[in-house]
Short mmCIF file of C-alpha atoms and ligand atoms in Angstrom, two decimals:
data_model
loop_
_atom_site.label_atom_id
_atom_site.label_comp_id
_atom_site.label_asym_id
_atom_site.label_seq_id
_atom_site.Cartn_x
_atom_site.Cartn_y
_atom_site.Cartn_z
CA MET A 1 267.11 151.99 194.40
CA ALA A 2 264.34 150.91 196.70
CA ASP A 3 264.61 154.13 198.85
CA ARG A 4 264.15 156.33 195.69
CA LEU A 5 261.30 154.66 194.03
CA TYR A 6 259.54 158.05 193.78
CA GLU A 7 262.10 159.23 191.17
CA LEU A 8 261.10 156.74 188.64
CA THR A 9 258.67 157.24 185.74
CA ALA A 10 255.26 155.32 185.59
CA HIS A 11 256.58 152.83 183.18
CA GLU A 12 259.64 152.13 185.20
CA LEU A 13 257.59 151.59 188.19
CA SER A 14 255.23 149.34 186.35
CA ASP A 15 258.09 147.23 185.24
CA LEU A 16 259.36 146.93 188.87
CA ILE A 17 255.97 145.94 190.15
CA LYS A 18 255.17 143.40 187.37
CA SER A 19 258.48 141.70 187.88
CA LYS A 20 257.99 141.79 191.51
CA GLN A 21 261.18 143.71 192.22
CA ALA A 22 259.02 146.16 194.15
CA SER A 23 255.72 145.71 195.63
CA ALA A 24 252.97 148.32 194.91
CA VAL A 25 252.77 148.95 198.58
CA GLU A 26 256.51 149.78 198.70
CA VAL A 27 256.02 152.10 195.75
CA ALA A 28 252.90 153.75 197.29
CA GLN A 29 254.81 154.14 200.59
CA SER A 30 257.78 155.76 198.82
CA PHE A 31 255.50 158.46 197.41
CA VAL A 32 253.60 159.02 200.70
CA ASP A 33 257.10 159.48 202.38
CA ARG A 34 258.14 161.88 199.58
CA ILE A 35 255.09 163.96 199.99
CA ASP A 36 255.70 164.18 203.81
CA ALA A 37 259.26 165.20 203.05
CA VAL A 38 258.73 168.01 200.51
CA ASP A 39 255.06 168.98 200.37
CA GLU A 40 255.51 171.51 203.24
CA ARG A 41 257.65 173.64 200.87
CA VAL A 42 256.12 172.86 197.44
CA LYS A 43 252.45 172.78 198.63
CA SER A 44 251.15 170.77 195.57
CA TYR A 45 248.26 169.07 197.37
CA VAL A 46 244.96 170.32 198.76
CA THR A 47 244.25 166.81 200.07
CA THR A 48 246.42 163.73 200.48
CA THR A 49 244.94 160.22 200.71
CA PRO A 50 247.71 158.00 202.06
CA GLU A 51 245.45 155.46 203.67
CA LEU A 52 243.44 155.05 200.46
CA ALA A 53 246.76 154.80 198.50
CA ILE A 54 248.15 152.00 200.65
CA GLU A 55 244.79 150.21 200.53
CA GLN A 56 244.72 150.45 196.78
CA ALA A 57 248.34 149.35 196.50
CA LYS A 58 247.66 146.28 198.70
CA ALA A 59 244.79 145.26 196.37
CA VAL A 60 247.26 145.51 193.45
CA ASP A 61 249.80 143.31 195.30
CA ASP A 62 247.08 140.74 195.93
CA ALA A 63 246.02 140.67 192.34
CA ILE A 64 249.62 140.09 191.29
CA ALA A 65 249.86 137.26 193.86
CA HIS A 66 246.76 135.67 192.34
CA GLY A 67 248.32 135.84 188.80
CA GLU A 68 245.90 138.43 187.65
CA GLU A 69 246.72 140.25 184.27
CA LEU A 70 247.11 143.87 185.07
CA GLY A 71 247.57 146.89 182.80
CA PRO A 72 250.58 149.08 182.50
CA LEU A 73 249.52 151.60 185.13
CA ALA A 74 248.62 149.08 187.86
CA GLY A 75 250.15 150.13 191.16
CA VAL A 76 251.38 153.42 189.75
CA PRO A 77 250.75 156.40 192.06
CA GLY A 78 248.95 159.35 190.37
CA ALA A 79 247.43 162.62 191.51
CA ILE A 80 244.15 164.26 190.52
CA LYS A 81 243.59 167.96 190.02
CA ASP A 82 241.01 169.02 192.62
CA ASN A 83 238.31 170.03 190.01
CA MET A 84 237.66 166.41 189.30
CA ASN A 85 235.11 164.44 191.28
CA THR A 86 236.41 161.75 193.65
CA ARG A 87 233.72 159.84 195.52
CA GLY A 88 233.83 160.51 199.23
CA VAL A 89 237.16 162.55 198.86
CA LEU A 90 237.09 166.36 199.13
CA THR A 91 236.83 168.01 195.77
CA THR A 92 237.24 171.80 196.34
CA CYS A 93 238.36 173.45 193.02
CA SER A 94 240.53 175.31 195.51
CA SER A 95 237.49 177.44 196.22
CA LYS A 96 236.08 178.40 199.65
CA ILE A 97 232.56 177.82 198.16
CA LEU A 98 233.39 174.04 197.87
CA TYR A 99 235.68 173.81 201.00
CA ASN A 100 233.72 170.80 202.38
CA TYR A 101 232.37 169.30 199.31
CA LYS A 102 232.68 165.44 198.99
CA PRO A 103 231.14 164.14 195.76
CA ILE A 104 228.84 161.20 195.60
CA TYR A 105 230.32 159.97 192.25
CA ASN A 106 233.59 159.72 190.47
CA ALA A 107 234.62 161.66 187.30
CA ALA A 108 234.85 159.32 184.34
CA VAL A 109 238.58 159.72 184.18
CA VAL A 110 238.83 158.78 187.90
CA ASP A 111 236.88 155.57 187.34
CA ARG A 112 239.04 154.80 184.21
CA LEU A 113 242.18 155.15 186.49
CA ALA A 114 240.62 152.99 189.10
CA THR A 115 239.89 150.30 186.40
CA GLU A 116 243.52 150.48 185.50
CA ARG A 117 244.32 150.01 189.27
CA VAL A 118 246.17 153.29 189.52
CA VAL A 119 246.92 154.22 193.13
CA THR A 120 245.60 157.78 194.01
CA VAL A 121 247.80 159.77 196.38
CA GLY A 122 245.86 163.01 196.46
CA LYS A 123 244.15 166.00 194.94
CA THR A 124 246.20 168.89 193.72
CA ASN A 125 245.96 172.62 194.08
CA LEU A 126 244.76 174.99 191.26
CA ASP A 127 243.67 178.48 190.54
CA GLU A 128 240.10 178.70 191.94
CA PHE A 129 237.87 176.96 189.34
CA ALA A 130 240.90 176.76 187.04
CA MET A 131 240.94 180.49 186.46
CA GLY A 132 244.39 181.69 186.31
CA SER A 133 247.96 180.91 185.25
CA SER A 134 249.99 180.69 188.54
CA THR A 135 247.85 179.00 191.41
CA GLU A 136 248.09 182.34 193.06
CA ASN A 137 244.21 182.44 192.65
CA SER A 138 243.73 179.38 194.70
CA GLY A 139 241.36 180.10 197.58
CA PHE A 140 243.69 178.28 199.94
CA PHE A 141 247.33 178.76 199.30
CA VAL A 142 249.97 179.19 196.56
CA THR A 143 251.90 176.23 195.07
CA HIS A 144 255.62 176.78 194.68
CA ASN A 145 257.75 175.90 191.63
CA PRO A 146 260.07 173.06 192.60
CA TRP A 147 262.94 174.44 190.39
CA ASN A 148 262.79 177.63 192.42
CA LEU A 149 260.42 177.98 195.40
CA ASP A 150 260.06 181.69 194.86
CA LYS A 151 258.60 181.17 191.49
CA VAL A 152 255.02 180.11 190.52
CA PRO A 153 254.47 176.65 189.12
CA GLY A 154 252.12 178.14 186.49
CA GLY A 155 248.41 177.34 186.36
CA SER A 156 245.81 176.44 186.66
CA SER A 157 247.02 172.96 187.14
CA GLY A 158 250.00 174.08 189.00
CA GLY A 159 249.56 171.55 191.80
CA SER A 160 249.62 168.77 189.37
CA ALA A 161 252.66 170.02 187.45
CA ALA A 162 254.58 170.72 190.67
CA ALA A 163 253.68 167.36 192.14
CA VAL A 164 255.09 165.58 188.99
CA ALA A 165 258.27 167.66 188.99
CA ALA A 166 258.82 167.20 192.70
CA ASP A 167 258.34 163.43 192.48
CA GLU A 168 255.28 163.62 194.70
CA CYS A 169 253.50 161.38 192.24
CA ALA A 170 254.44 159.40 189.11
CA PHE A 171 251.88 161.34 187.01
CA ALA A 172 248.89 163.60 187.41
CA LEU A 173 245.76 164.67 185.73
CA GLY A 174 245.22 168.32 184.78
CA SER A 175 242.50 170.15 182.93
CA ASP A 176 243.12 172.70 180.18
CA THR A 177 240.75 175.39 179.18
CA GLY A 178 243.23 177.99 177.77
CA GLY A 179 246.55 176.30 178.60
CA SER A 180 246.24 175.04 182.14
CA ILE A 181 247.93 171.78 181.41
CA ARG A 182 250.62 172.97 179.14
CA GLN A 183 251.84 176.25 180.72
CA PRO A 184 252.39 174.67 184.19
CA ALA A 185 254.06 171.66 182.38
CA SER A 186 256.28 174.23 180.80
CA PHE A 187 257.05 176.07 183.98
CA CYS A 188 257.78 172.88 185.81
CA GLY A 189 259.78 171.13 183.21
CA VAL A 190 257.36 168.10 182.63
CA VAL A 191 255.41 166.81 179.78
CA GLY A 192 251.73 167.96 179.52
CA MET A 193 249.30 167.09 176.82
CA LYS A 194 245.78 168.75 176.03
CA PRO A 195 244.10 166.16 173.95
CA THR A 196 241.52 167.00 171.19
CA TYR A 197 238.34 168.35 172.45
CA GLY A 198 236.10 165.28 172.99
CA ARG A 199 238.77 162.71 173.19
CA VAL A 200 238.55 162.44 177.01
CA SER A 201 235.25 162.56 178.93
CA ARG A 202 234.57 165.58 180.93
CA TYR A 203 231.85 163.95 183.05
CA GLY A 204 232.67 164.72 186.60
CA LEU A 205 235.13 167.52 185.76
CA ILE A 206 233.66 170.61 187.53
CA ALA A 207 233.02 172.77 184.53
CA PHE A 208 234.70 176.17 183.87
CA ALA A 209 234.07 176.75 180.15
CA SER A 210 232.45 173.71 178.64
CA SER A 211 233.33 174.26 175.02
CA LEU A 212 237.00 174.58 175.90
CA ASP A 213 237.67 172.30 178.88
CA GLN A 214 239.64 169.20 178.29
CA ILE A 215 241.40 166.73 180.76
CA GLY A 216 244.89 165.42 180.04
CA PRO A 217 248.03 164.04 181.50
CA LEU A 218 251.14 165.63 183.12
CA THR A 219 253.94 163.13 183.09
CA LYS A 220 257.74 162.81 183.49
CA ASP A 221 258.19 161.59 180.01
CA VAL A 222 256.47 161.14 176.68
CA THR A 223 255.96 157.31 177.18
CA ASP A 224 254.10 157.98 180.29
CA CYS A 225 252.01 160.53 178.48
CA ALA A 226 251.04 157.84 175.94
CA LEU A 227 250.20 155.35 178.69
CA VAL A 228 247.94 157.78 180.50
CA MET A 229 246.17 158.81 177.28
CA ASN A 230 245.45 155.14 176.60
CA ALA A 231 243.79 154.89 180.02
CA ILE A 232 241.72 157.98 179.94
CA SER A 233 240.57 158.36 176.28
CA GLY A 234 237.27 157.22 174.60
CA LYS A 235 233.53 157.75 174.20
CA ASP A 236 231.61 158.03 177.40
CA PRO A 237 227.84 157.89 177.33
CA CYS A 238 227.68 160.37 180.22
CA ASP A 239 229.42 163.10 178.20
CA ALA A 240 227.59 163.96 174.98
CA THR A 241 230.52 165.86 173.65
CA SER A 242 232.96 162.88 174.05
CA LEU A 243 233.78 161.60 170.56
CA ASP A 244 232.74 158.16 169.38
CA VAL A 245 235.93 157.46 167.40
CA PRO A 246 238.34 154.56 167.82
CA VAL A 247 241.16 155.23 170.40
CA PRO A 248 244.46 154.08 168.96
CA ASP A 249 247.07 152.34 171.12
CA PHE A 250 249.10 155.62 171.72
CA THR A 251 252.16 153.68 172.68
CA LYS A 252 252.60 152.69 168.99
CA SER A 253 253.42 156.31 168.37
CA LEU A 254 256.48 156.03 170.49
CA VAL A 255 258.85 155.82 167.51
CA ASP A 256 261.98 157.88 166.87
CA ASN A 257 261.27 159.03 163.33
CA VAL A 258 260.43 162.56 161.92
CA LYS A 259 261.65 162.08 158.43
CA GLY A 260 259.60 164.02 156.02
CA LEU A 261 257.59 165.70 158.81
CA LYS A 262 256.40 169.12 157.81
CA ILE A 263 256.67 171.71 160.54
CA GLY A 264 255.05 175.18 160.40
CA VAL A 265 256.24 177.95 162.60
CA PRO A 266 253.57 180.70 162.90
CA LYS A 267 255.13 184.02 163.71
CA GLU A 268 252.23 185.38 165.65
CA PHE A 269 253.29 182.93 168.47
CA PHE A 270 256.55 184.67 168.85
CA ALA A 271 255.03 188.05 169.46
CA GLN A 272 256.30 190.99 171.37
CA GLY A 273 257.05 190.00 174.98
CA THR A 274 258.52 186.60 174.10
CA ASP A 275 261.80 186.15 176.03
CA PRO A 276 264.67 185.92 173.50
CA ASP A 277 266.01 182.98 175.47
CA VAL A 278 262.69 181.15 175.12
CA GLU A 279 262.67 181.86 171.39
CA LYS A 280 266.25 180.72 171.02
CA ALA A 281 265.54 177.41 172.76
CA VAL A 282 262.41 176.73 170.71
CA ARG A 283 264.34 177.56 167.42
CA GLU A 284 267.05 175.19 168.46
CA ALA A 285 264.53 172.47 169.13
CA ILE A 286 263.15 172.99 165.66
CA GLU A 287 266.61 172.75 164.18
CA LEU A 288 267.24 169.53 165.95
CA LEU A 289 264.13 168.06 164.47
CA THR A 290 265.18 169.33 160.96
CA SER A 291 268.65 167.68 161.51
CA LEU A 292 266.60 164.48 161.99
CA GLY A 293 264.86 164.73 158.62
CA ALA A 294 261.91 167.13 159.26
CA GLU A 295 261.27 170.16 157.09
CA TYR A 296 260.24 173.49 158.48
CA LYS A 297 258.75 176.68 157.20
CA ASP A 298 257.90 179.93 158.67
CA THR A 299 254.27 180.85 158.36
CA SER A 300 251.45 183.19 159.57
CA MET A 301 248.18 182.78 161.15
CA ARG A 302 246.51 186.15 161.40
CA SER A 303 243.52 185.33 163.50
CA ALA A 304 245.70 183.69 166.14
CA GLY A 305 246.32 187.21 167.37
CA TYR A 306 242.77 187.57 168.19
CA GLY A 307 242.86 184.41 170.41
CA LEU A 308 243.06 186.25 173.78
CA PRO A 309 240.12 188.68 173.34
CA VAL A 310 237.93 185.97 171.90
CA TYR A 311 238.78 183.63 174.85
CA TYR A 312 238.16 186.34 177.44
CA ILE A 313 234.69 186.74 176.13
CA ILE A 314 233.77 183.03 175.52
CA ALA A 315 235.32 181.52 178.71
CA PRO A 316 233.77 183.96 181.08
CA ALA A 317 230.39 183.71 179.21
CA GLU A 318 230.40 179.96 179.88
CA CYS A 319 231.70 180.28 183.40
CA SER A 320 228.98 182.63 184.34
CA SER A 321 226.46 180.04 183.38
CA ASN A 322 228.37 177.05 184.75
CA LEU A 323 229.05 178.61 188.15
CA ALA A 324 225.37 179.68 188.77
CA ARG A 325 224.90 176.30 190.41
CA PHE A 326 227.04 177.39 193.41
CA ASP A 327 224.42 179.09 195.44
CA GLY A 328 224.63 177.59 199.01
CA VAL A 329 221.56 175.25 198.31
CA ARG A 330 223.19 172.26 196.85
CA TYR A 331 226.90 172.08 197.45
CA GLY A 332 229.48 173.44 199.87
CA LEU A 333 229.41 176.73 201.68
CA ARG A 334 226.11 178.23 202.83
CA SER A 335 226.44 181.71 204.45
CA LYS A 336 225.18 181.78 207.89
CA ASP A 337 223.76 185.15 208.59
CA SER A 338 221.10 185.77 205.98
CA SER A 339 217.54 186.58 206.58
CA ASP A 340 215.96 185.29 203.36
CA VAL A 341 216.72 182.96 200.45
CA ILE A 342 217.87 185.81 198.13
CA SER A 343 220.27 187.28 200.67
CA MET A 344 221.48 183.70 201.37
CA PHE A 345 222.25 183.17 197.62
CA ASN A 346 224.17 186.63 197.46
CA LYS A 347 226.02 186.28 200.62
CA THR A 348 227.17 182.73 199.90
CA ARG A 349 228.53 183.90 196.63
CA GLU A 350 230.08 186.88 197.92
CA GLU A 351 231.90 185.01 200.76
CA GLY A 352 232.61 181.82 198.73
CA PHE A 353 234.13 183.19 195.55
CA GLY A 354 237.44 184.95 195.15
CA ALA A 355 237.95 188.20 193.28
CA GLU A 356 239.12 186.62 189.90
CA VAL A 357 236.05 184.27 189.72
CA LYS A 358 233.72 187.15 190.59
CA GLN A 359 235.30 189.27 187.95
CA ARG A 360 234.88 186.47 185.27
CA ILE A 361 231.20 186.02 186.21
CA MET A 362 230.50 189.66 185.84
CA ILE A 363 232.37 189.88 182.53
CA GLY A 364 230.42 186.88 181.29
CA THR A 365 227.06 187.97 182.45
CA TYR A 366 227.66 191.37 180.76
CA ALA A 367 228.78 189.74 177.52
CA LEU A 368 225.67 187.60 177.46
CA SER A 369 223.09 190.19 178.26
CA ALA A 370 220.48 191.41 175.82
CA GLY A 371 221.98 194.39 173.90
CA TYR A 372 225.55 193.15 174.30
CA TYR A 373 225.25 189.57 173.20
CA ASP A 374 225.60 190.33 169.47
CA ALA A 375 228.50 192.83 170.04
CA TYR A 376 230.51 190.56 172.19
CA TYR A 377 229.55 186.90 172.47
CA LEU A 378 228.35 186.34 168.96
CA LYS A 379 231.17 188.21 167.38
CA ALA A 380 233.64 186.25 169.44
CA GLN A 381 232.04 183.04 168.16
CA LYS A 382 232.40 184.21 164.70
CA VAL A 383 236.18 185.01 165.19
CA ARG A 384 236.50 181.58 166.87
CA THR A 385 235.14 180.07 163.58
CA LEU A 386 237.74 181.95 161.54
CA LEU A 387 240.51 180.86 163.85
CA ARG A 388 239.45 177.21 163.47
CA GLY A 389 239.42 177.60 159.69
CA GLU A 390 242.87 178.98 159.76
CA PHE A 391 244.23 176.03 161.76
CA GLU A 392 242.46 173.60 159.35
CA LYS A 393 244.22 175.37 156.41
CA ALA A 394 247.51 175.31 158.20
CA PHE A 395 247.20 171.60 158.64
CA GLU A 396 246.63 171.14 154.96
CA GLU A 397 250.18 172.24 154.54
CA PHE A 398 251.80 171.18 157.83
CA ASP A 399 251.81 168.04 159.98
CA VAL A 400 252.60 169.98 163.22
CA LEU A 401 252.90 173.59 164.17
CA ILE A 402 255.71 174.42 166.81
CA THR A 403 255.79 177.38 169.09
CA PRO A 404 256.81 178.26 172.71
CA THR A 405 254.28 177.07 175.31
CA SER A 406 254.65 180.30 177.13
CA PRO A 407 256.46 183.47 176.07
CA THR A 408 258.52 183.35 179.32
CA VAL A 409 259.87 181.09 182.03
CA ALA A 410 258.09 180.90 185.50
CA PHE A 411 257.66 184.30 187.08
CA GLY A 412 258.04 185.21 190.59
CA ILE A 413 255.33 184.56 193.19
CA GLY A 414 253.50 188.04 193.57
CA GLU A 415 255.38 189.49 190.52
CA LEU A 416 252.30 189.78 188.28
CA ALA A 417 249.51 189.47 190.96
CA ASP A 418 248.65 193.24 190.76
CA ASP A 419 248.44 193.14 187.06
CA PRO A 420 245.88 190.66 185.94
CA PHE A 421 246.32 191.66 182.24
CA ALA A 422 250.01 190.92 182.19
CA MET A 423 249.23 187.47 183.39
CA LYS A 424 246.55 186.98 180.77
CA LEU A 425 249.01 187.99 178.07
CA ALA A 426 251.12 185.10 178.96
CA ASP A 427 248.41 182.80 177.62
CA VAL A 428 248.81 184.00 174.08
CA CYS A 429 250.39 180.74 172.73
CA THR A 430 248.12 178.23 174.37
CA ILE A 431 244.62 179.73 174.02
CA PRO A 432 244.26 179.39 170.34
CA VAL A 433 244.61 175.60 170.70
CA ASN A 434 241.44 175.33 172.89
CA LEU A 435 239.44 177.66 170.68
CA ALA A 436 240.31 175.47 167.63
CA GLY A 437 239.68 172.12 169.68
CA ILE A 438 242.95 170.73 168.44
CA PRO A 439 245.49 168.68 170.38
CA ALA A 440 248.82 170.07 171.71
CA ILE A 441 251.73 168.93 173.88
CA SER A 442 254.30 170.74 175.91
CA LEU A 443 257.79 169.27 176.68
CA PRO A 444 260.92 170.70 178.16
CA CYS A 445 263.51 172.11 175.65
CA GLY A 446 265.83 174.18 177.71
CA TYR A 447 266.50 176.44 180.68
CA LYS A 448 266.90 180.06 181.60
CA ASN A 449 268.25 181.03 185.07
CA GLY A 450 267.63 177.26 186.04
CA LEU A 451 263.98 177.47 185.11
CA PRO A 452 262.56 175.17 182.44
CA ILE A 453 261.47 176.31 179.00
CA GLY A 454 258.47 174.59 177.17
CA LEU A 455 258.26 173.46 173.57
CA GLN A 456 254.58 173.43 172.29
CA ILE A 457 253.61 171.16 169.32
CA MET A 458 250.16 171.21 167.89
CA ALA A 459 248.53 168.88 165.47
CA LYS A 460 245.12 168.64 163.74
CA GLY A 461 242.13 167.30 165.59
CA LEU A 462 242.39 163.69 166.67
CA ASP A 463 246.07 163.48 165.55
CA GLU A 464 247.57 162.99 169.13
CA GLU A 465 249.72 160.17 167.57
CA THR A 466 251.79 162.61 165.50
CA LEU A 467 252.29 164.83 168.66
CA LEU A 468 253.42 161.86 170.56
CA ARG A 469 255.85 160.70 167.72
CA VAL A 470 257.39 164.03 167.39
CA ALA A 471 257.74 164.67 171.11
CA TYR A 472 259.25 161.12 171.59
CA THR A 473 261.74 161.73 168.82
CA PHE A 474 262.86 164.94 170.47
CA GLU A 475 263.15 163.28 173.84
CA GLN A 476 265.22 160.45 172.48
CA HIS A 477 267.85 163.05 171.29
CA THR A 478 267.79 165.37 174.34
CA ASP A 479 268.27 164.93 178.17
CA TYR A 480 265.85 167.54 179.50
CA HIS A 481 263.37 165.03 180.78
CA LYS A 482 266.15 163.44 182.89
CA ASN A 483 266.89 166.50 184.94
CA LYS A 484 265.27 166.96 188.16
CA PRO A 485 264.95 170.11 190.56
CA LYS A 486 266.88 169.87 193.68
CA LEU A 487 264.68 170.00 196.68
N1 LIG B 1 245.12 180.95 182.28
C1 LIG B 1 243.82 180.81 181.48
C2 LIG B 1 242.69 181.41 182.44
O1 LIG B 1 243.01 182.08 183.40
C3 LIG B 1 243.47 179.34 181.29
C4 LIG B 1 243.02 178.53 182.40
C5 LIG B 1 242.80 177.14 182.05
O2 LIG B 1 243.24 176.46 181.12
N2 LIG B 1 241.96 176.55 182.95
O3 LIG B 1 241.63 181.29 182.19
#
């Protein structure tokens, strides 16, 4: 057992550490060694922090030796997506423009994990500034799917999902603007939750699209998801959009019971392009839940079909504003050969940003310019309101909506790289959730050609508890979460 500690879940590790069957240092060392053994192939991490991890683990062991009461994540090794600020540790957003940026403060979630005495093993790769679905847009390198190294891990939190699937951390944090936690969780066969907008503080998360961004956990099982949610949720005075509502103990939702649960299955989420094997696995999952006492009904959500075009106006509009701050003056890269300040701004941005980021800044700037604002941005906001209303209506009738997380399993590295639109179509099931601000979870529900299939469950705003209950019930009656890729 001791030599394969990295295979365990966060809650299993916690039990071992608390009962002194393993020290936090042994656990940390096991993950450090695991990263050394496999990350050359998987490439989950932009930066690893082994010395910091061992130092934090020693502090946990000391605290235990002194009889301190510690929380359930103390000594558990976690990884952080590289768009969340970590004081003194490189935070690059996988962009050349921030290749050398070391923040002077921690993101709120990073501080919360530190309070829980989580051990941090590194910063994970992403699509540059979280724009993409495969990590192929990383300014540095592509992450590989641990289930098949020729496939993408999904994105943008592909490094976080791959690190969890490859046992390079016990859990990771990701961010989700249009699916970036759930889709990589689906591709890598792990659990990923996008909480309700405002449930988790965004302070210190480097903004992509502020009205859509939300931080959440990627974990090996649903129990760990609840534990990480307990650690990171709650009002933060530094984020005005964080919600001042009580945070339940999410572990109380880990009950095996879906009796009387009303499931809606909206047909727009099984649109053209859905792999029949994915649809089959999702329908079988729904059947399993109905065999356990849930009821289901097919339904329709007309405006969900407009999710993609609305998102691809609103997200670029917000990103064009958020990314204006990267100008060579305050952070990161500054172009060397410029004669005056304007050319310094231009050259820095030209050299520092990748093609996808530039394209989105241009689309966003266009959509916000005088004369086009009403035609694009304002119209998109109106459709967003319709979509939100349609979800509210659906949740008057249903407790949860169930769909695939992604219409397909992981695609090949390079397979969609020349066709940015094909890749964007793949976000059709996840994006409406961000536009509505509601929570959703993805968990494994099958395989195709050895690649995991993801089940997406959505609930009304602030009802993460129902998501966890349904996901936990499903997990109790299936074995998908126990399977691991062979590396
Ligand atoms: N794939 C989507 C995009 O490219 C969503 C990304 C995200 O959630 N950060 O924008």
